[in-house]
mmCIF file of C-alpha atoms in Angstrom:
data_model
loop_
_atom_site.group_PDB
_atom_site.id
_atom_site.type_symbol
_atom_site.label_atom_id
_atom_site.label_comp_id
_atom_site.label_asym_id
_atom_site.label_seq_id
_atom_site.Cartn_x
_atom_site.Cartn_y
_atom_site.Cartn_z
ATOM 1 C CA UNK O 1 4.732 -19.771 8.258
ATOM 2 C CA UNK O 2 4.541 -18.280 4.925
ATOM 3 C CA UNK O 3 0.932 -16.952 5.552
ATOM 4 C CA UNK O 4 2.010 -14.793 8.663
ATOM 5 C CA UNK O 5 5.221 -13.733 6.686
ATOM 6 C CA UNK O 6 3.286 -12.472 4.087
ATOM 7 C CA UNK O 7 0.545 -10.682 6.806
ATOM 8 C CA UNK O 8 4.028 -9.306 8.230
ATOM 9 C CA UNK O 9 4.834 -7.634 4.872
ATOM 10 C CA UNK O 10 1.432 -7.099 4.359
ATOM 11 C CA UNK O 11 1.072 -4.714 7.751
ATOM 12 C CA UNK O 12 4.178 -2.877 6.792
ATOM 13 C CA UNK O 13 3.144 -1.862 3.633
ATOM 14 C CA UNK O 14 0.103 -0.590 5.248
ATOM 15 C CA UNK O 15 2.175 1.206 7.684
ATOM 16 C CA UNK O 16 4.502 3.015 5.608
ATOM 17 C CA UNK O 17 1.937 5.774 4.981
ATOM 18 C CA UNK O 18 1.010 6.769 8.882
ATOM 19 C CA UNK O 19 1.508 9.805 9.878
ATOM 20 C CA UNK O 20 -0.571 9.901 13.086
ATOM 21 C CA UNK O 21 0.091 11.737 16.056
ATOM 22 C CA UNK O 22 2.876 13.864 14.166
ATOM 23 C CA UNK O 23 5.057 10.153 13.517
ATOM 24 C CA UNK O 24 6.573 10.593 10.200
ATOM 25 C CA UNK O 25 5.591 8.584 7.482
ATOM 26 C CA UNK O 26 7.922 5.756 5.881
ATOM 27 C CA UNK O 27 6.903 5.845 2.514
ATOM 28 C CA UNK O 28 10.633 4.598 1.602
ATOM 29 C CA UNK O 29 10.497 1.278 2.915
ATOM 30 C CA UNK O 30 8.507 0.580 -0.068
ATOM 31 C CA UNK O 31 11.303 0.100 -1.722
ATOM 32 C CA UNK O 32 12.522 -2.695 0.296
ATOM 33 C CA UNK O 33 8.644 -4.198 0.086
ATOM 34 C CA UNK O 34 8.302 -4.103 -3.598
ATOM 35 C CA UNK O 35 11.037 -5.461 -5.818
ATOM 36 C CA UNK O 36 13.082 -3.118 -7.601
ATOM 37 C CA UNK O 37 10.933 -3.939 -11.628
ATOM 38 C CA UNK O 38 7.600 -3.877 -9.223
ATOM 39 C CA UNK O 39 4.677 -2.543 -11.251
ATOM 40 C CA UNK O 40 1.982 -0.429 -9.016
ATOM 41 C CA UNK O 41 -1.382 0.413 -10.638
ATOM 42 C CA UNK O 42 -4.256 2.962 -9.763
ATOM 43 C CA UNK O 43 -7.329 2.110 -11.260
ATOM 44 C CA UNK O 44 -10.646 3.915 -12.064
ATOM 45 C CA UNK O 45 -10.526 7.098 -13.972
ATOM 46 C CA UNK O 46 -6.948 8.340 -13.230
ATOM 47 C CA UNK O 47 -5.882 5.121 -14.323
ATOM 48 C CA UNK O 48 -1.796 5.337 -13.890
ATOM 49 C CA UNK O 49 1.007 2.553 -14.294
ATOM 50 C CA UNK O 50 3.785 3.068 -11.928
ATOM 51 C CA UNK O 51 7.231 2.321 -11.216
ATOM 52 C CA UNK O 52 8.573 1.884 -7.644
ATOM 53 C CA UNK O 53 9.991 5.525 -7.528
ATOM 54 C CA UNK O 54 7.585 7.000 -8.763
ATOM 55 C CA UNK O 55 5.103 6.117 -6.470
ATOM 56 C CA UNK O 56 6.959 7.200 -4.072
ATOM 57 C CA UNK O 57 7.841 10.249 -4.906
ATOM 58 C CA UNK O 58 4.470 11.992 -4.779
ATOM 59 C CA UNK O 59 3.428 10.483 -1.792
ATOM 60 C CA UNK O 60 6.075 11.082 0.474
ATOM 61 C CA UNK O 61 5.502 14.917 -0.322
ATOM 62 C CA UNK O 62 2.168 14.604 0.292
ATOM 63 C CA UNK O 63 2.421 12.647 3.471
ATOM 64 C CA UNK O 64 5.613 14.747 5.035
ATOM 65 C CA UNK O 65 4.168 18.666 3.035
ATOM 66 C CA UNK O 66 1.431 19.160 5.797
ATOM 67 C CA UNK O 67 -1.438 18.970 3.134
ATOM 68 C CA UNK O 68 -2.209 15.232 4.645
ATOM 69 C CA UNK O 69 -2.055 14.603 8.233
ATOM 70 C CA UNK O 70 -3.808 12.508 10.874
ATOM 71 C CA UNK O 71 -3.716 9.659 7.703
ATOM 72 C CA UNK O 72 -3.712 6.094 7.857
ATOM 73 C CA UNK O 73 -4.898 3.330 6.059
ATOM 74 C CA UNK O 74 -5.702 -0.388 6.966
ATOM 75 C CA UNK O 75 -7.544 -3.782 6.266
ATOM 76 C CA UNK O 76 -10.524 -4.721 6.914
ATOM 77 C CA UNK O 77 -10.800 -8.131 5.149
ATOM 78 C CA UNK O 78 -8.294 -9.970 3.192
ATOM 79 C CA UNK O 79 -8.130 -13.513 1.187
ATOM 80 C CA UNK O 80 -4.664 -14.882 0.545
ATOM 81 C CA UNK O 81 -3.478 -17.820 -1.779
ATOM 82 C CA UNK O 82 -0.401 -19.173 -1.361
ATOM 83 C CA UNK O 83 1.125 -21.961 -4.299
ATOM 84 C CA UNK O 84 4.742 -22.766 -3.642
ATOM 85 C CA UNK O 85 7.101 -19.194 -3.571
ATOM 86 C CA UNK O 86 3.568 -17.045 -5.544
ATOM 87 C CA UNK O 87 1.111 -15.917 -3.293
ATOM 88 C CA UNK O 88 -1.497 -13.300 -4.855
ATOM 89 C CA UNK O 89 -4.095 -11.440 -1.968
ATOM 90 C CA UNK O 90 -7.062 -9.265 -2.174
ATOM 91 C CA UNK O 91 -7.763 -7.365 0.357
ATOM 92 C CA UNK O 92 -10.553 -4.577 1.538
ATOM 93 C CA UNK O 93 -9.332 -1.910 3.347
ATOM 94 C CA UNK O 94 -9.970 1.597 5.141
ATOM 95 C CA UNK O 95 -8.889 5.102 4.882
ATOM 96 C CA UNK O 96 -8.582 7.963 6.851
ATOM 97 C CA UNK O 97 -7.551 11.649 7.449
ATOM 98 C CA UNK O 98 -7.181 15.518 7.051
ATOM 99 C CA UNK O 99 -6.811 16.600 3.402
ATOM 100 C CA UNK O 100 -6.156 20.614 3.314
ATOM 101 C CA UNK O 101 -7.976 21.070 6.400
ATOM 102 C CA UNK O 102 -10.873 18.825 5.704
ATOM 103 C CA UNK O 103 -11.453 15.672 7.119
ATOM 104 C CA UNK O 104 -12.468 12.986 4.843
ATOM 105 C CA UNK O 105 -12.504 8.862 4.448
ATOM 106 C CA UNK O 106 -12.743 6.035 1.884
ATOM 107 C CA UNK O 107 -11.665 2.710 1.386
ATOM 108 C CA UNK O 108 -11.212 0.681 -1.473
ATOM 109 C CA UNK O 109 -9.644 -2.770 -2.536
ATOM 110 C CA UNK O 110 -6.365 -4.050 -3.190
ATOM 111 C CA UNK O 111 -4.893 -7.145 -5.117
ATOM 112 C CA UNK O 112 -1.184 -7.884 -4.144
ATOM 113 C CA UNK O 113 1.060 -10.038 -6.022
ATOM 114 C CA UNK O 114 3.918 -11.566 -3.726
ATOM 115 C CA UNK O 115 6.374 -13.872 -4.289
ATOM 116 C CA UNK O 116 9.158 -15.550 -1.737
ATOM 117 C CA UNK O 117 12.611 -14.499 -2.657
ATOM 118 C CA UNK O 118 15.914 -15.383 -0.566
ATOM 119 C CA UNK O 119 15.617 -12.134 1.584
ATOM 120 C CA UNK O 120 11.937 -13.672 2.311
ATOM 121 C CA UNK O 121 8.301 -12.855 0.957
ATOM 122 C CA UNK O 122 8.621 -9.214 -1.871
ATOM 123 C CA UNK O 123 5.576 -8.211 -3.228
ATOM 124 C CA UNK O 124 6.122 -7.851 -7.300
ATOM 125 C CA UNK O 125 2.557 -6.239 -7.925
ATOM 126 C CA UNK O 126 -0.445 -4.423 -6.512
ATOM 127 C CA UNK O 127 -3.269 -2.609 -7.863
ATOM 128 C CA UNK O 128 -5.634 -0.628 -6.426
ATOM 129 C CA UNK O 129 -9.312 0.753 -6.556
ATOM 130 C CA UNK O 130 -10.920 3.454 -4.629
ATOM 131 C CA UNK O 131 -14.531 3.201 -4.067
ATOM 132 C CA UNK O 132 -16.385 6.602 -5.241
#
């Protein structure tokens, strides 16, 4: 069970940054994915250290300002351990939109940290890197 609980969350997070078809983006909910002292990183040569909010904050203007529409973003492959309530996953995944007008797509890879709290699977970590 924990496996597709943590896909579940997994998908979500994932989803929180469609805006397709004019649907708004959620961007939000990533507060109620990541726990509250979650630390997000951005690697490569913009390296950046995050908190929750402020993540957010930039991308919800992004994803709700017109600049970025038509975007989504999703797996393509993903491994997932799972030891007791810690379950760490790396995953591949695909991007895609309209950037000020011009088209454009990427992809990258992801490492997730999770771990099982009372409300169910959080994640506590992730870190990303965007293929040049």
């Amino acid at each position: 069970m924990s496996k597709i609980e943590i896909d579940a969350v997994t998908a979500e997070f994932f989803d929180a940054f469609d805006n397709r078809g004019g649907k708004a983006a959620d961007v939000a909910r990533i507060r109620r994915l990541v726990l509250p002292g979650g630390v997000i990183v951005k690697t490569g040569p913009e390296f950046t250290v995050y908190t929750v909010d402020e993540f957010i904050k930039p991308r919800q203007r992004l994803l709700t300002d017109g600049r970025l529409i038509e975007f989504s973003e999703w797996e393509t492959s993903e491994q997932t351990e799972i030891a007791g309530d810690i379950a760490s996953r790396f995953s591949e995944y695909r991007k895609s939109g309209i950037l000020d007008g011009e088209p454009f797509e990427g992809g990258g890879t992801k490492t997730i940290q999770f771990v099982r709290t009372s409300e169910g699977w959080r994640i506590a970590a992730f870190a990303w890197y965007d293929q040049p």
